[in-house]
PDB file of C-alpha atoms in Angstrom:
ATOM      1  CA  MET A  11      15.555  21.733   0.469  1.00 94.00           C
ATOM      2  CA  ILE A  12      18.610  20.272   2.221  1.00 96.00           C
ATOM      3  CA  VAL A  13      21.121  23.057   2.902  1.00 97.00           C
ATOM      4  CA  THR A  14      23.814  21.016   4.654  1.00 98.00           C
ATOM      5  CA  TYR A  15      24.192  17.356   5.597  1.00 98.00           C
ATOM      6  CA  LYS A  16      26.999  15.617   7.523  1.00 97.00           C
ATOM      7  CA  ARG A  17      27.437  12.100   8.916  1.00 98.00           C
ATOM      8  CA  ILE A  18      29.865  10.141  11.067  1.00 98.00           C
ATOM      9  CA  ASP A  19      30.056   6.344  10.894  1.00 98.00           C
ATOM     10  CA  LEU A  20      31.177   3.771  13.453  1.00 97.00           C
ATOM     11  CA  PHE A  21      32.164   0.229  12.472  1.00 96.00           C
ATOM     12  CA  GLY A  22      30.853   0.882   8.968  1.00 96.00           C
ATOM     13  CA  ARG A  23      27.368   1.948  10.093  1.00 97.00           C
ATOM     14  CA  LEU A  24      25.780   5.388  10.422  1.00 97.00           C
ATOM     15  CA  LEU A  25      26.144   6.714  13.987  1.00 98.00           C
ATOM     16  CA  PHE A  26      25.702  10.503  13.946  1.00 98.00           C
ATOM     17  CA  GLU A  27      24.111  12.712  11.329  1.00 98.00           C
ATOM     18  CA  THR A  28      23.081  16.339  11.222  1.00 98.00           C
ATOM     19  CA  ALA A  29      21.142  18.325   8.657  1.00 98.00           C
ATOM     20  CA  ARG A  30      20.025  21.866   8.070  1.00 98.00           C
ATOM     21  CA  ILE A  31      16.875  22.044   5.932  1.00 98.00           C
ATOM     22  CA  ILE A  32      14.602  24.709   4.540  1.00 98.00           C
ATOM     23  CA  PRO A  33      11.027  23.346   4.855  1.00 97.00           C
ATOM     24  CA  PRO A  34       8.553  22.306   3.658  1.00 94.00           C
ATOM     25  CA  PHE A  35      10.192  18.905   3.740  1.00 96.00           C
ATOM     26  CA  LYS A  36       8.738  15.445   4.342  1.00 95.00           C
ATOM     27  CA  THR A  37      10.489  12.110   4.058  1.00 94.00           C
ATOM     28  CA  PRO A  38       9.860   8.411   4.778  1.00 94.00           C
ATOM     29  CA  ASN A  39      12.056   7.033   7.545  1.00 93.00           C
ATOM     30  CA  PRO A  40      11.875   3.221   7.641  1.00 92.00           C
ATOM     31  CA  MET A  41      14.006   1.601  10.355  1.00 92.00           C
ATOM     32  CA  VAL A  42      13.882  -2.156   9.884  1.00 88.00           C
ATOM     33  CA  ASN A  43      16.665  -3.170  12.238  1.00 88.00           C
ATOM     34  CA  GLU A  44      17.805   0.045  13.855  1.00 92.00           C
ATOM     35  CA  ALA A  45      16.596   2.743  16.240  1.00 93.00           C
ATOM     36  CA  CYS A  46      17.178   6.473  16.400  1.00 96.00           C
ATOM     37  CA  PHE A  47      17.488   9.333  18.868  1.00 97.00           C
ATOM     38  CA  LEU A  48      16.603  12.630  17.182  1.00 98.00           C
ATOM     39  CA  HIS A  49      17.224  16.034  18.774  1.00 98.00           C
ATOM     40  CA  ILE A  50      15.628  19.145  17.283  1.00 98.00           C
ATOM     41  CA  ARG A  51      17.997  22.085  17.388  1.00 98.00           C
ATOM     42  CA  GLU A  52      15.983  24.520  15.298  1.00 98.00           C
ATOM     43  CA  GLY A  53      12.369  24.395  14.108  1.00 98.00           C
ATOM     44  CA  ALA A  54      10.117  21.439  14.952  1.00 98.00           C
ATOM     45  CA  TYR A  55       9.428  17.885  13.796  1.00 98.00           C
ATOM     46  CA  ASN A  56       6.328  15.749  13.314  1.00 97.00           C
ATOM     47  CA  SER A  57       7.171  12.068  13.612  1.00 97.00           C
ATOM     48  CA  MET A  58       4.483   9.719  12.338  1.00 97.00           C
ATOM     49  CA  SER A  59       4.610   5.980  13.018  1.00 95.00           C
ATOM     50  CA  GLU A  60       2.153   3.206  12.142  1.00 94.00           C
ATOM     51  CA  GLU A  61      -0.205   4.298  14.931  1.00 93.00           C
ATOM     52  CA  GLU A  62       1.082   7.562  16.397  1.00 93.00           C
ATOM     53  CA  ILE A  63       2.032  11.095  15.576  1.00 95.00           C
ATOM     54  CA  LEU A  64       4.381  12.985  17.858  1.00 96.00           C
ATOM     55  CA  HIS A  65       5.160  16.709  17.691  1.00 97.00           C
ATOM     56  CA  VAL A  66       8.707  17.479  18.788  1.00 98.00           C
ATOM     57  CA  LYS A  67       9.575  21.104  19.512  1.00 98.00           C
ATOM     58  CA  SER A  68      12.940  22.843  19.406  1.00 98.00           C
ATOM     59  CA  GLN A  69      15.330  21.569  22.134  1.00 97.00           C
ATOM     60  CA  GLN A  70      13.186  18.449  22.608  1.00 98.00           C
ATOM     61  CA  SER A  71      14.107  14.972  21.375  1.00 97.00           C
ATOM     62  CA  VAL A  72      12.402  11.757  20.355  1.00 97.00           C
ATOM     63  CA  LEU A  73      13.539   8.147  20.712  1.00 96.00           C
ATOM     64  CA  MET A  74      12.210   5.898  17.944  1.00 95.00           C
ATOM     65  CA  LYS A  75      12.455   2.102  18.029  1.00 93.00           C
ATOM     66  CA  CYS A  76      12.566   0.011  14.860  1.00 91.00           C
ATOM     67  CA  GLY A  77       9.485   0.544  12.688  1.00 92.00           C
ATOM     68  CA  ASN A  78       8.124   2.577   9.804  1.00 94.00           C
ATOM     69  CA  TYR A  79       7.993   6.358  10.054  1.00 96.00           C
ATOM     70  CA  VAL A  80       7.288   9.485   8.048  1.00 96.00           C
ATOM     71  CA  GLY A  81       9.014  12.656   9.216  1.00 97.00           C
ATOM     72  CA  GLN A  82       7.850  16.223   8.596  1.00 97.00           C
ATOM     73  CA  MET A  83      10.351  19.027   9.167  1.00 98.00           C
ATOM     74  CA  LEU A  84       8.904  22.382  10.261  1.00 98.00           C
ATOM     75  CA  ALA A  85      10.672  25.720   9.972  1.00 98.00           C
ATOM     76  CA  ASP A  86      11.749  27.923  12.857  1.00 98.00           C
ATOM     77  CA  LYS A  87       9.601  31.072  12.813  1.00 96.00           C
ATOM     78  CA  LYS A  88      12.623  33.376  13.021  1.00 96.00           C
ATOM     79  CA  THR A  89      15.183  31.688  10.753  1.00 96.00           C
ATOM     80  CA  GLY A  90      12.873  29.774   8.405  1.00 98.00           C
ATOM     81  CA  GLN A  91      15.092  26.718   8.820  1.00 98.00           C
ATOM     82  CA  TYR A  92      15.100  23.301  10.479  1.00 98.00           C
ATOM     83  CA  ARG A  93      18.172  21.769  12.088  1.00 98.00           C
ATOM     84  CA  ALA A  94      18.521  18.445  13.879  1.00 98.00           C
ATOM     85  CA  VAL A  95      21.068  15.931  15.129  1.00 98.00           C
ATOM     86  CA  ALA A  96      20.416  12.173  15.085  1.00 98.00           C
ATOM     87  CA  VAL A  97      22.115   9.260  16.824  1.00 98.00           C
ATOM     88  CA  HIS A  98      21.509   5.859  15.223  1.00 97.00           C
ATOM     89  CA  PHE A  99      21.558   2.557  17.103  1.00 95.00           C
ATOM     90  CA  HIS A 100      22.334  -0.706  15.303  1.00 94.00           C
ATOM     91  CA  PRO A 101      22.219  -3.971  17.282  1.00 89.00           C
ATOM     92  CA  GLU A 102      25.497  -5.283  15.821  1.00 92.00           C
ATOM     93  CA  VAL A 103      27.270  -2.001  16.638  1.00 94.00           C
ATOM     94  CA  LEU A 104      26.014  -2.035  20.242  1.00 91.00           C
ATOM     95  CA  ARG A 105      27.119  -5.646  20.671  1.00 88.00           C
ATOM     96  CA  THR A 106      30.583  -4.714  19.407  1.00 92.00           C
ATOM     97  CA  ILE A 107      30.720  -1.710  21.735  1.00 92.00           C
ATOM     98  CA  TYR A 108      29.659  -3.566  24.871  1.00 89.00           C
ATOM     99  CA  LYS A 109      31.184  -6.964  24.010  1.00 82.00           C
ATOM    100  CA  ASN A 110      30.425  -9.235  26.986  1.00 73.00           C
ATOM    101  CA  ASP A 111      28.909  -6.475  29.103  1.00 77.00           C
ATOM    102  CA  LEU A 112      25.655  -5.771  27.256  1.00 73.00           C
ATOM    103  CA  PRO A 113      23.149  -3.430  28.952  1.00 74.00           C
ATOM    104  CA  GLN A 114      20.133  -5.138  30.444  1.00 70.00           C
ATOM    105  CA  PHE A 115      17.758  -3.641  27.904  1.00 66.00           C
ATOM    106  CA  LEU A 116      19.533  -5.603  25.140  1.00 66.00           C
ATOM    107  CA  ILE A 117      19.479  -8.989  26.834  1.00 65.00           C
ATOM    108  CA  LYS A 118      16.690  -9.236  29.382  1.00 58.00           C
ATOM    109  CA  LYS A 119      13.398 -10.872  28.532  1.00 55.00           C
ATOM    110  CA  LYS A 120      10.703  -8.408  27.505  1.00 59.00           C
ATOM    111  CA  LYS A 121       8.166  -8.492  30.342  1.00 59.00           C
ATOM    112  CA  HIS A 122       6.403  -5.379  29.106  1.00 62.00           C
ATOM    113  CA  PRO A 123       6.086  -5.191  25.310  1.00 67.00           C
ATOM    114  CA  SER A 124       6.136  -1.604  24.123  1.00 71.00           C
ATOM    115  CA  ARG A 125       2.745  -0.152  23.208  1.00 77.00           C
ATOM    116  CA  ASN A 126       4.434   2.790  21.533  1.00 84.00           C
ATOM    117  CA  ASN A 127       7.159   3.139  18.951  1.00 91.00           C
ATOM    118  CA  MET A 128       8.245   6.587  20.134  1.00 94.00           C
ATOM    119  CA  ALA A 129       8.956   8.453  23.352  1.00 93.00           C
ATOM    120  CA  LEU A 130       9.253  12.214  23.750  1.00 94.00           C
ATOM    121  CA  ILE A 131      12.277  13.472  25.673  1.00 94.00           C
ATOM    122  CA  PRO A 132      11.888  16.904  27.316  1.00 93.00           C
ATOM    123  CA  ALA A 133      14.468  19.636  26.853  1.00 94.00           C
ATOM    124  CA  SER A 134      17.372  19.310  29.288  1.00 93.00           C
ATOM    125  CA  LYS A 135      20.790  20.837  29.859  1.00 95.00           C
ATOM    126  CA  ALA A 136      22.398  17.382  29.844  1.00 95.00           C
ATOM    127  CA  VAL A 137      21.059  16.558  26.377  1.00 96.00           C
ATOM    128  CA  ASP A 138      21.957  20.039  25.096  1.00 97.00           C
ATOM    129  CA  LYS A 139      25.536  19.550  26.309  1.00 97.00           C
ATOM    130  CA  TYR A 140      25.703  16.149  24.634  1.00 98.00           C
ATOM    131  CA  ILE A 141      24.472  17.576  21.327  1.00 98.00           C
ATOM    132  CA  ASP A 142      27.050  20.394  21.574  1.00 98.00           C
ATOM    133  CA  ASP A 143      29.750  17.717  21.893  1.00 97.00           C
ATOM    134  CA  VAL A 144      28.464  15.833  18.840  1.00 98.00           C
ATOM    135  CA  LEU A 145      28.361  19.039  16.776  1.00 98.00           C
ATOM    136  CA  PHE A 146      31.965  19.677  17.813  1.00 97.00           C
ATOM    137  CA  TYR A 147      32.990  16.408  16.162  1.00 97.00           C
ATOM    138  CA  PHE A 148      31.171  17.345  12.971  1.00 97.00           C
ATOM    139  CA  ASP A 149      33.284  20.513  12.890  1.00 96.00           C
ATOM    140  CA  ASN A 150      36.432  18.585  13.836  1.00 96.00           C
ATOM    141  CA  PRO A 151      36.075  15.141  12.202  1.00 94.00           C
ATOM    142  CA  HIS A 152      39.781  14.345  12.678  1.00 94.00           C
ATOM    143  CA  LEU A 153      39.074  14.096  16.443  1.00 95.00           C
ATOM    144  CA  ALA A 154      36.173  11.665  16.017  1.00 96.00           C
ATOM    145  CA  ASN A 155      38.215   8.507  16.500  1.00 96.00           C
ATOM    146  CA  GLU A 156      36.729   5.091  17.235  1.00 97.00           C
ATOM    147  CA  GLU A 157      37.390   5.233  20.992  1.00 96.00           C
ATOM    148  CA  MET A 158      35.685   8.611  21.323  1.00 97.00           C
ATOM    149  CA  LEU A 159      32.666   7.515  19.274  1.00 97.00           C
ATOM    150  CA  VAL A 160      32.233   4.429  21.431  1.00 97.00           C
ATOM    151  CA  LEU A 161      32.252   6.604  24.566  1.00 96.00           C
ATOM    152  CA  LYS A 162      29.693   9.025  23.079  1.00 97.00           C
ATOM    153  CA  THR A 163      27.395   6.134  22.158  1.00 96.00           C
ATOM    154  CA  LYS A 164      27.485   4.780  25.701  1.00 94.00           C
ATOM    155  CA  GLU A 165      26.938   8.274  27.074  1.00 96.00           C
ATOM    156  CA  ILE A 166      23.689   8.892  25.185  1.00 96.00           C
ATOM    157  CA  ILE A 167      22.301   5.547  26.347  1.00 92.00           C
ATOM    158  CA  LEU A 168      23.055   6.463  29.961  1.00 90.00           C
ATOM    159  CA  LEU A 169      21.426   9.865  29.471  1.00 92.00           C
ATOM    160  CA  LEU A 170      18.308   8.270  28.012  1.00 91.00           C
ATOM    161  CA  MET A 171      17.978   5.933  30.974  1.00 84.00           C
ATOM    162  CA  HIS A 172      17.933   8.915  33.357  1.00 85.00           C
ATOM    163  CA  THR A 173      15.630  11.387  31.609  1.00 83.00           C
ATOM    164  CA  GLU A 174      12.377  12.769  33.042  1.00 77.00           C
ATOM    165  CA  ASN A 175      10.411  10.249  30.959  1.00 75.00           C
ATOM    166  CA  ALA A 176      12.552   7.400  32.304  1.00 74.00           C
ATOM    167  CA  THR A 177       9.759   4.811  32.488  1.00 76.00           C
ATOM    168  CA  GLY A 178       8.593   5.346  28.920  1.00 79.00           C
ATOM    169  CA  ILE A 179      12.170   5.545  27.649  1.00 84.00           C
ATOM    170  CA  GLN A 180      13.109   2.350  29.467  1.00 80.00           C
ATOM    171  CA  THR A 181      10.224   0.483  27.843  1.00 83.00           C
ATOM    172  CA  ILE A 182      11.267   1.724  24.404  1.00 86.00           C
ATOM    173  CA  LEU A 183      14.905   0.773  25.091  1.00 83.00           C
ATOM    174  CA  GLU A 184      13.900  -2.730  26.146  1.00 81.00           C
ATOM    175  CA  ASN A 185      12.048  -3.119  22.853  1.00 85.00           C
ATOM    176  CA  LEU A 186      14.506  -1.118  20.761  1.00 85.00           C
ATOM    177  CA  PHE A 187      15.033  -3.796  18.119  1.00 84.00           C
ATOM    178  CA  THR A 188      11.803  -5.739  18.581  1.00 83.00           C
ATOM    179  CA  PRO A 189       9.490  -5.127  15.609  1.00 77.00           C
ATOM    180  CA  ARG A 190       5.859  -4.545  16.524  1.00 78.00           C
ATOM    181  CA  ALA A 191       3.343  -5.955  14.085  1.00 80.00           C
ATOM    182  CA  VAL A 192       0.620  -3.393  13.376  1.00 89.00           C
ATOM    183  CA  ASP A 193      -2.558  -4.415  11.591  1.00 92.00           C
ATOM    184  CA  PHE A 194      -3.160  -2.734   8.207  1.00 96.00           C
ATOM    185  CA  LYS A 195      -6.538  -1.362   9.265  1.00 96.00           C
ATOM    186  CA  THR A 196      -5.126  -0.057  12.543  1.00 95.00           C
ATOM    187  CA  THR A 197      -2.627   2.101  10.656  1.00 96.00           C
ATOM    188  CA  ILE A 198      -5.375   3.460   8.393  1.00 97.00           C
ATOM    189  CA  GLU A 199      -7.795   4.240  11.211  1.00 96.00           C
ATOM    190  CA  SER A 200      -5.036   5.799  13.339  1.00 96.00           C
ATOM    191  CA  HIS A 201      -4.296   8.403  10.668  1.00 96.00           C
ATOM    192  CA  LEU A 202      -7.714   9.165   9.190  1.00 96.00           C
ATOM    193  CA  PHE A 203      -7.680  12.715  10.519  1.00 95.00           C
ATOM    194  CA  HIS A 204      -3.982  13.507  10.134  1.00 93.00           C
ATOM    195  CA  GLU A 205      -2.462  15.462   7.278  1.00 88.00           C
ATOM    196  CA  ILE A 206      -1.065  12.470   5.411  1.00 92.00           C
ATOM    197  CA  SER A 207      -0.966  11.353   1.794  1.00 94.00           C
ATOM    198  CA  ILE A 208      -1.858   7.955   0.357  1.00 96.00           C
ATOM    199  CA  LEU A 209       1.804   7.445  -0.524  1.00 97.00           C
ATOM    200  CA  GLU A 210       2.812   8.113   3.093  1.00 96.00           C
ATOM    201  CA  LEU A 211       0.201   5.647   4.357  1.00 97.00           C
ATOM    202  CA  ALA A 212       1.689   3.084   1.979  1.00 97.00           C
ATOM    203  CA  GLN A 213       5.138   3.817   3.400  1.00 96.00           C
ATOM    204  CA  LEU A 214       3.883   3.356   6.969  1.00 96.00           C
ATOM    205  CA  THR A 215       2.461  -0.048   6.028  1.00 95.00           C
ATOM    206  CA  ASN A 216       5.734  -0.927   4.269  1.00 92.00           C
ATOM    207  CA  MET A 217       4.020  -1.429   0.918  1.00 95.00           C
ATOM    208  CA  SER A 218       4.383  -0.019  -2.567  1.00 96.00           C
ATOM    209  CA  LEU A 219       1.690   2.450  -3.599  1.00 97.00           C
ATOM    210  CA  SER A 220       0.074   0.021  -6.054  1.00 97.00           C
ATOM    211  CA  SER A 221       0.072  -2.856  -3.525  1.00 97.00           C
ATOM    212  CA  PHE A 222      -1.351  -0.555  -0.867  1.00 97.00           C
ATOM    213  CA  LYS A 223      -4.235   0.530  -3.116  1.00 97.00           C
ATOM    214  CA  ARG A 224      -5.071  -3.071  -4.006  1.00 97.00           C
ATOM    215  CA  ARG A 225      -5.033  -4.165  -0.355  1.00 97.00           C
ATOM    216  CA  PHE A 226      -7.130  -1.169   0.665  1.00 97.00           C
ATOM    217  CA  LYS A 227      -9.758  -1.811  -2.043  1.00 97.00           C
ATOM    218  CA  ALA A 228      -9.948  -5.470  -1.053  1.00 97.00           C
ATOM    219  CA  LEU A 229     -10.550  -4.615   2.621  1.00 96.00           C
ATOM    220  CA  TYR A 230     -12.753  -1.517   2.356  1.00 97.00           C
ATOM    221  CA  GLY A 231     -14.458  -1.979  -1.000  1.00 97.00           C
ATOM    222  CA  ILE A 232     -13.585   1.518  -2.262  1.00 97.00           C
ATOM    223  CA  ALA A 233     -10.465   3.492  -3.158  1.00 97.00           C
ATOM    224  CA  PRO A 234      -8.392   5.021  -0.309  1.00 97.00           C
ATOM    225  CA  LEU A 235      -9.079   8.641  -1.230  1.00 96.00           C
ATOM    226  CA  GLN A 236     -12.833   8.079  -1.333  1.00 97.00           C
ATOM    227  CA  TYR A 237     -12.905   6.313   2.015  1.00 97.00           C
ATOM    228  CA  ILE A 238     -10.672   8.820   3.824  1.00 97.00           C
ATOM    229  CA  LEU A 239     -12.513  11.832   2.373  1.00 97.00           C
ATOM    230  CA  GLY A 240     -15.843  10.327   3.442  1.00 97.00           C
ATOM    231  CA  LYS A 241     -14.657   9.746   7.003  1.00 97.00           C
ATOM    232  CA  ARG A 242     -13.248  13.251   7.264  1.00 97.00           C
ATOM    233  CA  LEU A 243     -16.468  14.796   6.004  1.00 97.00           C
ATOM    234  CA  GLU A 244     -18.486  12.703   8.478  1.00 97.00           C
ATOM    235  CA  LYS A 245     -16.344  13.958  11.346  1.00 97.00           C
ATOM    236  CA  ALA A 246     -16.597  17.569  10.096  1.00 97.00           C
ATOM    237  CA  LYS A 247     -20.371  17.273   9.902  1.00 96.00           C
ATOM    238  CA  GLU A 248     -20.511  15.969  13.471  1.00 96.00           C
ATOM    239  CA  LEU A 249     -18.251  18.742  14.763  1.00 96.00           C
ATOM    240  CA  LEU A 250     -20.381  21.397  13.044  1.00 95.00           C
ATOM    241  CA  LEU A 251     -23.453  20.033  14.793  1.00 93.00           C
ATOM    242  CA  ILE A 252     -22.141  19.415  18.298  1.00 93.00           C
ATOM    243  CA  SER A 253     -19.324  21.947  18.776  1.00 93.00           C
ATOM    244  CA  ASP A 254     -18.763  25.683  18.555  1.00 91.00           C
ATOM    245  CA  LEU A 255     -15.389  25.330  16.817  1.00 94.00           C
ATOM    246  CA  SER A 256     -14.686  27.773  14.016  1.00 95.00           C
ATOM    247  CA  ILE A 257     -15.041  26.474  10.459  1.00 96.00           C
ATOM    248  CA  GLY A 258     -11.267  26.549  10.121  1.00 95.00           C
ATOM    249  CA  ASP A 259     -10.772  24.510  13.300  1.00 96.00           C
ATOM    250  CA  VAL A 260     -13.413  22.019  12.164  1.00 96.00           C
ATOM    251  CA  ALA A 261     -11.544  21.582   8.874  1.00 96.00           C
ATOM    252  CA  TYR A 262      -8.178  21.155  10.602  1.00 95.00           C
ATOM    253  CA  SER A 263      -9.550  18.757  13.240  1.00 95.00           C
ATOM    254  CA  SER A 264     -11.065  16.617  10.493  1.00 96.00           C
ATOM    255  CA  GLY A 265      -7.802  16.246   8.591  1.00 94.00           C
ATOM    256  CA  PHE A 266      -8.164  18.960   5.937  1.00 94.00           C
ATOM    257  CA  SER A 267      -5.131  21.171   5.353  1.00 89.00           C
ATOM    258  CA  SER A 268      -7.018  23.633   3.130  1.00 93.00           C
ATOM    259  CA  LEU A 269     -10.168  25.485   4.160  1.00 95.00           C
ATOM    260  CA  HIS A 270     -11.082  26.012   0.499  1.00 95.00           C
ATOM    261  CA  HIS A 271     -10.815  22.295  -0.274  1.00 95.00           C
ATOM    262  CA  PHE A 272     -12.850  21.421   2.823  1.00 96.00           C
ATOM    263  CA  SER A 273     -15.643  23.890   1.980  1.00 96.00           C
ATOM    264  CA  LYS A 274     -15.791  22.703  -1.612  1.00 96.00           C
ATOM    265  CA  LYS A 275     -16.008  18.995  -0.762  1.00 96.00           C
ATOM    266  CA  PHE A 276     -18.462  19.596   2.084  1.00 96.00           C
ATOM    267  CA  LYS A 277     -20.811  21.514  -0.193  1.00 96.00           C
ATOM    268  CA  GLU A 278     -20.569  18.830  -2.894  1.00 96.00           C
ATOM    269  CA  THR A 279     -21.496  16.154  -0.357  1.00 96.00           C
ATOM    270  CA  TYR A 280     -24.092  17.864   1.844  1.00 95.00           C
ATOM    271  CA  GLY A 281     -25.480  20.509  -0.522  1.00 95.00           C
ATOM    272  CA  ALA A 282     -24.509  23.526   1.592  1.00 95.00           C
ATOM    273  CA  ALA A 283     -21.390  25.363   2.704  1.00 95.00           C
ATOM    274  CA  PRO A 284     -20.222  24.405   6.244  1.00 96.00           C
ATOM    275  CA  SER A 285     -21.357  27.720   7.770  1.00 93.00           C
ATOM    276  CA  HIS A 286     -24.803  27.525   6.123  1.00 93.00           C
ATOM    277  CA  PHE A 287     -25.149  23.884   7.128  1.00 94.00           C
ATOM    278  CA  ARG A 288     -24.480  24.796  10.771  1.00 92.00           C
ATOM    279  CA  MET A 289     -26.875  27.770  10.688  1.00 89.00           C
ATOM    280  CA  SER A 290     -29.685  25.713   9.168  1.00 85.00           C
ATOM    281  CA  PHE A 291     -29.344  23.212  12.004  1.00 75.00           C
ATOM    282  CA  VAL A 292     -29.325  25.971  14.646  1.00 63.00           C
ATOM    283  CA  ASP A 293     -32.439  27.547  13.118  1.00 58.00           C
ATOM    284  CA  LYS A 294     -34.273  24.239  13.342  1.00 54.00           C
TER     285      LYS A 294
END
């Protein structure tokens, strides 16, 4: 549930936004021709792209280039809430801001295409101070004039270029508005063992649910749920045989969010509960 939401625009496009949310809360976050810097003030955030999943803790940030994402907001253990501040980058806004003095990452030839769509930014006093300034303008919108917003946009870009993860950030910045084509199967295989729904997989592949199911059936020969469940059960079976992980950890590592659901499906498939299956193998 969204408790509060505020935004500030620049040149007619979203620049800053902040939200306070009571999880559980998940939402698609497609960014076709924009990028985003997201700072977690309270709680945590799971950012899922076509090939990656990144866990961002409180006081950490993530820089996301253009692409398809699904975001999961996680509650702070003390307050039960999630709070974040986002800065959005649009190519036309940056060109207006910098005019004839564009930063190198916007104009130089991409020698090193980005292998990742996201970069984690560690907690830092400089970023905290910047976020405090942005929150001040949400509380005092009459002071958020165009000149000040332009300065704050330039400031966050400078901060990003001098963070601890400077190399990774620089690569993302250089590819900020360069879409990266990801193969359909690569997205599926990258998220087989993550807690993700079929609808969210469709969103990551930028397809409607019905189109996604048709494409999946054409490529794999069976329905998405059947295929994913089979792969997760195969991994669980392997982990039961070769590891000493608890049954709960086996379920979680294989992509199951419910121990009851895992045990039920495992028994239906292999004829024995996970614990009995493991014991029978040990006895042999």
